[in-house]
Every structure is written in C-alpha cells, then in structure tokens.
C-alpha cells in the first residue's frame, strides 16, 4: 500500500506517494526528481545524503519517506536563490573544493546549518561539524577553506 504524504520541500508544498520502506532519499531522488542528494552508503555513515528536516540536519537515507508528513525539508536544490548561488556554492567553486562531487551536496547542506548556528566557526569547529561528511577525494583542506571563506562573505553581507 502506498502512503500519501504532504510536505514542504525547498519552500514548495509537495505531495507524493511512497511505499512504507522507501527512504526519504529514495523519495527525493526517485519520486521527486531531486537527485542532488547522493547515496554514498545508505547506512548513515557518509553524509552524502544530508538534508534538513524541520531545520535539523539528518541523513535522508535513515529517514522514511512517510515520516516527513507535515514536515519541512531542505535539500541542496533549495540552497541557491534562483540563479544566484549560495556563498558556500560559490566558494566551493572558487576553492575547487570538490572532485567527484558525490560528497559535495551533503557537505554544503551541513556547512550551511553550521554557519546559521555559528557565523564565525574556527577551523577546528568546521572539521568537527563536518566529521560525519566523508570525502574520499579532496583531503578536506579545500573544503574547510571554502567554508571559512563563505563564512567571511556571509558575515560581511
Ligand atoms: S547515503 Fe546516507 S549517510 Fe551515506
Ligand atoms: S569530492 Fe569525491 S567524495 Fe568528496
């Protein structure tokens, strides 16, 4: 039996049908065409699927689609303001803070949550916050620099 779910996704009222066992990540990618969130592990270990659920940072692979009834979800697709990139997206480009890009959407979603909570994080705080977001390409230094630069841009805005 399919469940009929209503939620707000990236600011838009949204309805979808999902099976009981379908994860939020499956729903986003397979039912709603929001393929920005990636599946790295499917078990809550890599952070590639990070989204915000009622403001809380979660792994979409660990949430069931039918659990988001009435909730607000923000994915990487909701981060730019129209064609205007979010400062994090721009600084990731400037710093070349990605290679294969599988980890990048989750890291940007997670870093945005950090900067909303702490607009001026230390390097250590950035590394600690992003410890659940694994990247097997970049070595992390460029990612940390991109987050520091975005924080500076956002503080001066
Ligand atoms: S795919 Fe969800 S944490 Fe890895
Ligand atoms: S850029 Fe490839 S996993 Fe991070």
mmCIF file with all atom_site columns, C-alpha atoms and ligand atoms in Angstrom:
data_model
loop_
_atom_site.group_PDB
_atom_site.id
_atom_site.type_symbol
_atom_site.label_atom_id
_atom_site.label_alt_id
_atom_site.label_comp_id
_atom_site.label_asym_id
_atom_site.label_entity_id
_atom_site.label_seq_id
_atom_site.pdbx_PDB_ins_code
_atom_site.Cartn_x
_atom_site.Cartn_y
_atom_site.Cartn_z
_atom_site.occupancy
_atom_site.B_iso_or_equiv
_atom_site.pdbx_formal_charge
_atom_site.auth_seq_id
_atom_site.auth_comp_id
_atom_site.auth_asym_id
_atom_site.auth_atom_id
_atom_site.pdbx_PDB_model_num
ATOM   1   C  CA  . UNK A 1 1   ? 0.000  0.000  0.000   1.00 0.00 ? 1   UNK A CA  1
ATOM   2   C  CA  . UNK A 1 2   ? 1.307  3.459  -0.863  1.00 0.00 ? 2   UNK A CA  1
ATOM   3   C  CA  . UNK A 1 3   ? 1.222  6.305  1.632   1.00 0.00 ? 3   UNK A CA  1
ATOM   4   C  CA  . UNK A 1 4   ? 0.043  9.733  0.552   1.00 0.00 ? 4   UNK A CA  1
ATOM   5   C  CA  . UNK A 1 5   ? 2.402  12.292 2.068   1.00 0.00 ? 5   UNK A CA  1
ATOM   6   C  CA  . UNK A 1 6   ? 2.221  16.078 2.126   1.00 0.00 ? 6   UNK A CA  1
ATOM   7   C  CA  . UNK A 1 7   ? 5.345  18.082 2.997   1.00 0.00 ? 7   UNK A CA  1
ATOM   8   C  CA  . UNK A 1 8   ? 7.048  21.379 2.223   1.00 0.00 ? 8   UNK A CA  1
ATOM   9   C  CA  . UNK A 1 9   ? 10.159 20.746 0.173   1.00 0.00 ? 9   UNK A CA  1
ATOM   10  C  CA  . UNK A 1 10  ? 12.504 23.642 -0.584  1.00 0.00 ? 10  UNK A CA  1
ATOM   11  C  CA  . UNK A 1 11  ? 9.674  26.051 0.184   1.00 0.00 ? 11  UNK A CA  1
ATOM   12  C  CA  . UNK A 1 12  ? 7.131  24.389 -2.092  1.00 0.00 ? 12  UNK A CA  1
ATOM   13  C  CA  . UNK A 1 13  ? 4.052  22.486 -0.922  1.00 0.00 ? 13  UNK A CA  1
ATOM   14  C  CA  . UNK A 1 14  ? 4.531  18.986 -2.222  1.00 0.00 ? 14  UNK A CA  1
ATOM   15  C  CA  . UNK A 1 15  ? 2.606  15.707 -2.303  1.00 0.00 ? 15  UNK A CA  1
ATOM   16  C  CA  . UNK A 1 16  ? 3.905  12.264 -3.120  1.00 0.00 ? 16  UNK A CA  1
ATOM   17  C  CA  . UNK A 1 17  ? 3.082  8.582  -2.806  1.00 0.00 ? 17  UNK A CA  1
ATOM   18  C  CA  . UNK A 1 18  ? 5.621  6.266  -1.234  1.00 0.00 ? 18  UNK A CA  1
ATOM   19  C  CA  . UNK A 1 19  ? 5.988  2.704  -0.049  1.00 0.00 ? 19  UNK A CA  1
ATOM   20  C  CA  . UNK A 1 20  ? 6.417  2.109  3.676   1.00 0.00 ? 20  UNK A CA  1
ATOM   21  C  CA  . UNK A 1 21  ? 10.030 1.061  3.252   1.00 0.00 ? 21  UNK A CA  1
ATOM   22  C  CA  . UNK A 1 22  ? 11.088 3.857  0.901   1.00 0.00 ? 22  UNK A CA  1
ATOM   23  C  CA  . UNK A 1 23  ? 13.599 6.214  2.469   1.00 0.00 ? 23  UNK A CA  1
ATOM   24  C  CA  . UNK A 1 24  ? 13.381 9.979  2.198   1.00 0.00 ? 24  UNK A CA  1
ATOM   25  C  CA  . UNK A 1 25  ? 16.465 9.777  -0.013  1.00 0.00 ? 25  UNK A CA  1
ATOM   26  C  CA  . UNK A 1 26  ? 14.674 7.359  -2.372  1.00 0.00 ? 26  UNK A CA  1
ATOM   27  C  CA  . UNK A 1 27  ? 11.626 9.605  -2.434  1.00 0.00 ? 27  UNK A CA  1
ATOM   28  C  CA  . UNK A 1 28  ? 13.672 12.725 -3.183  1.00 0.00 ? 28  UNK A CA  1
ATOM   29  C  CA  . UNK A 1 29  ? 15.644 11.070 -5.950  1.00 0.00 ? 29  UNK A CA  1
ATOM   30  C  CA  . UNK A 1 30  ? 13.183 8.585  -7.459  1.00 0.00 ? 30  UNK A CA  1
ATOM   31  C  CA  . UNK A 1 31  ? 9.764  10.146 -6.908  1.00 0.00 ? 31  UNK A CA  1
ATOM   32  C  CA  . UNK A 1 32  ? 10.515 13.873 -6.912  1.00 0.00 ? 32  UNK A CA  1
ATOM   33  C  CA  . UNK A 1 33  ? 13.466 14.074 -9.310  1.00 0.00 ? 33  UNK A CA  1
ATOM   34  C  CA  . UNK A 1 34  ? 15.638 15.852 -6.720  1.00 0.00 ? 34  UNK A CA  1
ATOM   35  C  CA  . UNK A 1 35  ? 18.835 13.976 -7.478  1.00 0.00 ? 35  UNK A CA  1
ATOM   36  C  CA  . UNK A 1 36  ? 21.212 16.447 -5.819  1.00 0.00 ? 36  UNK A CA  1
ATOM   37  C  CA  . UNK A 1 37  ? 21.235 14.418 -2.592  1.00 0.00 ? 37  UNK A CA  1
ATOM   38  C  CA  . UNK A 1 38  ? 23.543 11.463 -3.162  1.00 0.00 ? 38  UNK A CA  1
ATOM   39  C  CA  . UNK A 1 39  ? 23.619 7.927  -1.836  1.00 0.00 ? 39  UNK A CA  1
ATOM   40  C  CA  . UNK A 1 40  ? 27.147 7.093  -0.731  1.00 0.00 ? 40  UNK A CA  1
ATOM   41  C  CA  . UNK A 1 41  ? 26.491 4.311  1.755   1.00 0.00 ? 41  UNK A CA  1
ATOM   42  C  CA  . UNK A 1 42  ? 22.772 4.015  2.502   1.00 0.00 ? 42  UNK A CA  1
ATOM   43  C  CA  . UNK A 1 43  ? 23.570 3.373  6.161   1.00 0.00 ? 43  UNK A CA  1
ATOM   44  C  CA  . UNK A 1 44  ? 24.123 6.766  7.804   1.00 0.00 ? 44  UNK A CA  1
ATOM   45  C  CA  . UNK A 1 45  ? 27.908 6.675  7.597   1.00 0.00 ? 45  UNK A CA  1
ATOM   46  C  CA  . UNK A 1 46  ? 28.936 9.087  4.832   1.00 0.00 ? 46  UNK A CA  1
ATOM   47  C  CA  . UNK A 1 47  ? 26.695 12.173 4.990   1.00 0.00 ? 47  UNK A CA  1
ATOM   48  C  CA  . UNK A 1 48  ? 26.309 12.416 1.198   1.00 0.00 ? 48  UNK A CA  1
ATOM   49  C  CA  . UNK A 1 49  ? 22.526 12.389 1.615   1.00 0.00 ? 49  UNK A CA  1
ATOM   50  C  CA  . UNK A 1 50  ? 22.415 15.178 4.275   1.00 0.00 ? 50  UNK A CA  1
ATOM   51  C  CA  . UNK A 1 51  ? 19.245 17.295 4.211   1.00 0.00 ? 51  UNK A CA  1
ATOM   52  C  CA  . UNK A 1 52  ? 17.443 19.493 6.744   1.00 0.00 ? 52  UNK A CA  1
ATOM   53  C  CA  . UNK A 1 53  ? 14.246 18.124 8.248   1.00 0.00 ? 53  UNK A CA  1
ATOM   54  C  CA  . UNK A 1 54  ? 12.354 20.807 10.168  1.00 0.00 ? 54  UNK A CA  1
ATOM   55  C  CA  . UNK A 1 55  ? 15.729 22.570 10.385  1.00 0.00 ? 55  UNK A CA  1
ATOM   56  C  CA  . UNK A 1 56  ? 17.569 19.560 11.806  1.00 0.00 ? 56  UNK A CA  1
ATOM   57  C  CA  . UNK A 1 57  ? 20.441 18.076 9.845   1.00 0.00 ? 57  UNK A CA  1
ATOM   58  C  CA  . UNK A 1 58  ? 19.640 14.425 9.046   1.00 0.00 ? 58  UNK A CA  1
ATOM   59  C  CA  . UNK A 1 59  ? 20.806 11.642 6.783   1.00 0.00 ? 59  UNK A CA  1
ATOM   60  C  CA  . UNK A 1 60  ? 17.964 11.207 4.293   1.00 0.00 ? 60  UNK A CA  1
ATOM   61  C  CA  . UNK A 1 61  ? 18.905 7.529  3.932   1.00 0.00 ? 61  UNK A CA  1
ATOM   62  C  CA  . UNK A 1 62  ? 17.944 6.981  7.589   1.00 0.00 ? 62  UNK A CA  1
ATOM   63  C  CA  . UNK A 1 63  ? 14.530 8.696  7.412   1.00 0.00 ? 63  UNK A CA  1
ATOM   64  C  CA  . UNK A 1 64  ? 11.485 7.044  5.895   1.00 0.00 ? 64  UNK A CA  1
ATOM   65  C  CA  . UNK A 1 65  ? 9.549  8.980  3.298   1.00 0.00 ? 65  UNK A CA  1
ATOM   66  C  CA  . UNK A 1 66  ? 6.340  8.526  5.248   1.00 0.00 ? 66  UNK A CA  1
ATOM   67  C  CA  . UNK A 1 67  ? 7.958  10.091 8.332   1.00 0.00 ? 67  UNK A CA  1
ATOM   68  C  CA  . UNK A 1 68  ? 8.066  13.539 6.704   1.00 0.00 ? 68  UNK A CA  1
ATOM   69  C  CA  . UNK A 1 69  ? 4.295  14.029 6.689   1.00 0.00 ? 69  UNK A CA  1
ATOM   70  C  CA  . UNK A 1 70  ? 3.695  17.700 7.560   1.00 0.00 ? 70  UNK A CA  1
ATOM   71  C  CA  . UNK A 1 71  ? 7.414  18.456 7.772   1.00 0.00 ? 71  UNK A CA  1
ATOM   72  C  CA  . UNK A 1 72  ? 9.690  20.956 6.082   1.00 0.00 ? 72  UNK A CA  1
ATOM   73  C  CA  . UNK A 1 73  ? 12.584 19.541 4.085   1.00 0.00 ? 73  UNK A CA  1
ATOM   74  C  CA  . UNK A 1 74  ? 15.501 21.484 2.616   1.00 0.00 ? 74  UNK A CA  1
ATOM   75  C  CA  . UNK A 1 75  ? 17.803 19.830 0.092   1.00 0.00 ? 75  UNK A CA  1
ATOM   76  C  CA  . UNK A 1 76  ? 20.760 21.084 -1.908  1.00 0.00 ? 76  UNK A CA  1
ATOM   77  C  CA  . UNK A 1 77  ? 18.318 22.140 -4.640  1.00 0.00 ? 77  UNK A CA  1
ATOM   78  C  CA  . UNK A 1 78  ? 16.824 24.722 -2.270  1.00 0.00 ? 78  UNK A CA  1
ATOM   79  C  CA  . UNK A 1 79  ? 20.075 26.423 -1.337  1.00 0.00 ? 79  UNK A CA  1
ATOM   80  C  CA  . UNK A 1 80  ? 20.667 28.794 -4.263  1.00 0.00 ? 80  UNK A CA  1
ATOM   81  C  CA  . UNK A 1 81  ? 18.403 31.833 -4.530  1.00 0.00 ? 81  UNK A CA  1
ATOM   82  C  CA  . UNK A 1 82  ? 17.143 31.285 -8.075  1.00 0.00 ? 82  UNK A CA  1
ATOM   83  C  CA  . UNK A 1 83  ? 20.215 31.606 -10.298 1.00 0.00 ? 83  UNK A CA  1
ATOM   84  C  CA  . UNK A 1 84  ? 22.209 33.267 -7.522  1.00 0.00 ? 84  UNK A CA  1
ATOM   85  C  CA  . UNK A 1 85  ? 24.490 30.687 -5.933  1.00 0.00 ? 85  UNK A CA  1
ATOM   86  C  CA  . UNK A 1 86  ? 24.687 30.496 -2.147  1.00 0.00 ? 86  UNK A CA  1
ATOM   87  C  CA  . UNK A 1 87  ? 28.058 31.829 -0.889  1.00 0.00 ? 87  UNK A CA  1
ATOM   88  C  CA  . UNK A 1 88  ? 29.028 28.248 0.035   1.00 0.00 ? 88  UNK A CA  1
ATOM   89  C  CA  . UNK A 1 89  ? 28.373 27.062 -3.502  1.00 0.00 ? 89  UNK A CA  1
ATOM   90  C  CA  . UNK A 1 90  ? 30.456 29.928 -4.888  1.00 0.00 ? 90  UNK A CA  1
ATOM   91  C  CA  . UNK A 1 91  ? 33.386 29.405 -2.517  1.00 0.00 ? 91  UNK A CA  1
ATOM   92  C  CA  . UNK A 1 92  ? 33.407 25.647 -3.194  1.00 0.00 ? 92  UNK A CA  1
ATOM   93  C  CA  . UNK A 1 93  ? 33.830 26.563 -6.863  1.00 0.00 ? 93  UNK A CA  1
ATOM   94  C  CA  . UNK A 1 94  ? 36.435 29.247 -6.115  1.00 0.00 ? 94  UNK A CA  1
ATOM   95  C  CA  . UNK A 1 95  ? 38.481 26.902 -3.934  1.00 0.00 ? 95  UNK A CA  1
ATOM   96  C  CA  . UNK A 1 96  ? 37.969 23.852 -6.185  1.00 0.00 ? 96  UNK A CA  1
ATOM   97  C  CA  . UNK A 1 97  ? 36.753 22.112 -3.030  1.00 0.00 ? 97  UNK A CA  1
ATOM   98  C  CA  . UNK A 1 98  ? 35.343 19.132 -4.885  1.00 0.00 ? 98  UNK A CA  1
ATOM   99  C  CA  . UNK A 1 99  ? 36.462 16.461 -7.258  1.00 0.00 ? 99  UNK A CA  1
ATOM   100 C  CA  . UNK A 1 100 ? 33.926 13.716 -7.965  1.00 0.00 ? 100 UNK A CA  1
ATOM   101 C  CA  . UNK A 1 101 ? 31.249 15.798 -6.220  1.00 0.00 ? 101 UNK A CA  1
ATOM   102 C  CA  . UNK A 1 102 ? 29.433 12.913 -4.533  1.00 0.00 ? 102 UNK A CA  1
ATOM   103 C  CA  . UNK A 1 103 ? 30.016 14.331 -1.061  1.00 0.00 ? 103 UNK A CA  1
ATOM   104 C  CA  . UNK A 1 104 ? 29.541 17.975 -2.033  1.00 0.00 ? 104 UNK A CA  1
ATOM   105 C  CA  . UNK A 1 105 ? 25.752 18.451 -1.751  1.00 0.00 ? 105 UNK A CA  1
ATOM   106 C  CA  . UNK A 1 106 ? 25.726 16.912 1.720   1.00 0.00 ? 106 UNK A CA  1
ATOM   107 C  CA  . UNK A 1 107 ? 28.711 18.946 2.835   1.00 0.00 ? 107 UNK A CA  1
ATOM   108 C  CA  . UNK A 1 108 ? 27.168 22.199 1.612   1.00 0.00 ? 108 UNK A CA  1
ATOM   109 C  CA  . UNK A 1 109 ? 23.846 21.426 3.323   1.00 0.00 ? 109 UNK A CA  1
ATOM   110 C  CA  . UNK A 1 110 ? 25.722 20.573 6.545   1.00 0.00 ? 110 UNK A CA  1
ATOM   111 C  CA  . UNK A 1 111 ? 28.006 23.613 6.338   1.00 0.00 ? 111 UNK A CA  1
ATOM   112 C  CA  . UNK A 1 112 ? 25.026 25.917 5.822   1.00 0.00 ? 112 UNK A CA  1
ATOM   113 C  CA  . UNK A 1 113 ? 23.492 24.526 9.015   1.00 0.00 ? 113 UNK A CA  1
ATOM   114 C  CA  . UNK A 1 114 ? 26.758 25.228 10.839  1.00 0.00 ? 114 UNK A CA  1
ATOM   115 C  CA  . UNK A 1 115 ? 27.012 28.823 9.587   1.00 0.00 ? 115 UNK A CA  1
ATOM   116 C  CA  . UNK A 1 116 ? 23.424 29.548 10.633  1.00 0.00 ? 116 UNK A CA  1
ATOM   117 C  CA  . UNK A 1 117 ? 24.314 28.375 14.134  1.00 0.00 ? 117 UNK A CA  1
ATOM   118 C  CA  . UNK A 1 118 ? 27.831 29.801 14.260  1.00 0.00 ? 118 UNK A CA  1
ATOM   119 C  CA  . UNK A 1 119 ? 28.679 32.514 11.705  1.00 0.00 ? 119 UNK A CA  1
ATOM   120 C  CA  . UNK A 1 120 ? 32.370 32.539 12.626  1.00 0.00 ? 120 UNK A CA  1
ATOM   121 C  CA  . UNK A 1 121 ? 33.481 28.961 13.295  1.00 0.00 ? 121 UNK A CA  1
ATOM   122 C  CA  . UNK A 1 122 ? 37.123 28.080 13.908  1.00 0.00 ? 122 UNK A CA  1
ATOM   123 C  CA  . UNK A 1 123 ? 38.854 25.574 11.656  1.00 0.00 ? 123 UNK A CA  1
ATOM   124 C  CA  . UNK A 1 124 ? 38.521 23.010 14.431  1.00 0.00 ? 124 UNK A CA  1
ATOM   125 C  CA  . UNK A 1 125 ? 34.772 23.669 14.746  1.00 0.00 ? 125 UNK A CA  1
ATOM   126 C  CA  . UNK A 1 126 ? 34.314 23.277 10.979  1.00 0.00 ? 126 UNK A CA  1
ATOM   127 C  CA  . UNK A 1 127 ? 36.230 19.994 10.962  1.00 0.00 ? 127 UNK A CA  1
ATOM   128 C  CA  . UNK A 1 128 ? 34.285 18.725 13.971  1.00 0.00 ? 128 UNK A CA  1
ATOM   129 C  CA  . UNK A 1 129 ? 30.898 19.709 12.480  1.00 0.00 ? 129 UNK A CA  1
ATOM   130 C  CA  . UNK A 1 130 ? 31.720 18.063 9.145   1.00 0.00 ? 130 UNK A CA  1
ATOM   131 C  CA  . UNK A 1 131 ? 33.144 14.901 10.716  1.00 0.00 ? 131 UNK A CA  1
ATOM   132 C  CA  . UNK A 1 132 ? 30.070 12.967 9.585   1.00 0.00 ? 132 UNK A CA  1
ATOM   133 C  CA  . UNK A 1 133 ? 30.537 14.012 5.948   1.00 0.00 ? 133 UNK A CA  1
ATOM   134 C  CA  . UNK A 1 134 ? 33.126 11.810 4.317   1.00 0.00 ? 134 UNK A CA  1
ATOM   135 C  CA  . UNK A 1 135 ? 35.071 12.816 1.227   1.00 0.00 ? 135 UNK A CA  1
ATOM   136 C  CA  . UNK A 1 136 ? 37.415 10.387 -0.426  1.00 0.00 ? 136 UNK A CA  1
ATOM   137 C  CA  . UNK A 1 137 ? 38.816 12.829 -2.988  1.00 0.00 ? 137 UNK A CA  1
ATOM   138 C  CA  . UNK A 1 138 ? 39.802 16.226 -1.652  1.00 0.00 ? 138 UNK A CA  1
ATOM   139 C  CA  . UNK A 1 139 ? 41.696 15.675 1.590   1.00 0.00 ? 139 UNK A CA  1
ATOM   140 C  CA  . UNK A 1 140 ? 39.300 18.150 3.291   1.00 0.00 ? 140 UNK A CA  1
ATOM   141 C  CA  . UNK A 1 141 ? 41.638 21.182 3.410   1.00 0.00 ? 141 UNK A CA  1
ATOM   142 C  CA  . UNK A 1 142 ? 39.981 22.875 0.438   1.00 0.00 ? 142 UNK A CA  1
ATOM   143 C  CA  . UNK A 1 143 ? 36.540 22.131 1.865   1.00 0.00 ? 143 UNK A CA  1
ATOM   144 C  CA  . UNK A 1 144 ? 37.469 23.769 5.163   1.00 0.00 ? 144 UNK A CA  1
ATOM   145 C  CA  . UNK A 1 145 ? 38.913 26.804 3.357   1.00 0.00 ? 145 UNK A CA  1
ATOM   146 C  CA  . UNK A 1 146 ? 35.743 27.126 1.266   1.00 0.00 ? 146 UNK A CA  1
ATOM   147 C  CA  . UNK A 1 147 ? 33.580 27.081 4.397   1.00 0.00 ? 147 UNK A CA  1
ATOM   148 C  CA  . UNK A 1 148 ? 35.825 29.692 6.078   1.00 0.00 ? 148 UNK A CA  1
ATOM   149 C  CA  . UNK A 1 149 ? 35.588 31.931 3.001   1.00 0.00 ? 149 UNK A CA  1
ATOM   150 C  CA  . UNK A 1 150 ? 31.826 31.558 2.767   1.00 0.00 ? 150 UNK A CA  1
ATOM   151 C  CA  . UNK A 1 151 ? 31.526 32.429 6.450   1.00 0.00 ? 151 UNK A CA  1
ATOM   152 C  CA  . UNK A 1 152 ? 33.529 35.614 5.833   1.00 0.00 ? 152 UNK A CA  1
ATOM   153 C  CA  . UNK A 1 153 ? 31.390 36.528 2.807   1.00 0.00 ? 153 UNK A CA  1
ATOM   154 C  CA  . UNK A 1 154 ? 28.198 35.945 4.777   1.00 0.00 ? 154 UNK A CA  1
ATOM   155 C  CA  . UNK A 1 155 ? 29.420 37.972 7.762   1.00 0.00 ? 155 UNK A CA  1
ATOM   156 C  CA  . UNK A 1 156 ? 30.226 40.924 5.534   1.00 0.00 ? 156 UNK A CA  1
ATOM   157 C  CA  . UNK A 1 157 ? 26.904 40.777 3.661   1.00 0.00 ? 157 UNK A CA  1
HETATM 158 S  S1  . LIG B 2 .   ? 23.989 7.724  1.949   1.00 0.00 ? 1   LIG B S1  1
HETATM 159 FE FE1 . LIG B 2 .   ? 23.109 8.474  3.761   1.00 0.00 ? 1   LIG B FE1 1
HETATM 160 S  S2  . LIG B 2 .   ? 24.769 8.647  5.138   1.00 0.00 ? 1   LIG B S2  1
HETATM 161 FE FE2 . LIG B 2 .   ? 25.634 7.727  3.362   1.00 0.00 ? 1   LIG B FE2 1
HETATM 162 S  S1  . LIG B 2 .   ? 34.717 15.155 -3.918  1.00 0.00 ? 2   LIG B S1  1
HETATM 163 FE FE1 . LIG B 2 .   ? 34.656 12.983 -4.227  1.00 0.00 ? 2   LIG B FE1 1
HETATM 164 S  S2  . LIG B 2 .   ? 33.919 12.232 -2.325  1.00 0.00 ? 2   LIG B S2  1
HETATM 165 FE FE2 . LIG B 2 .   ? 34.223 14.328 -1.964  1.00 0.00 ? 2   LIG B FE2 1
#
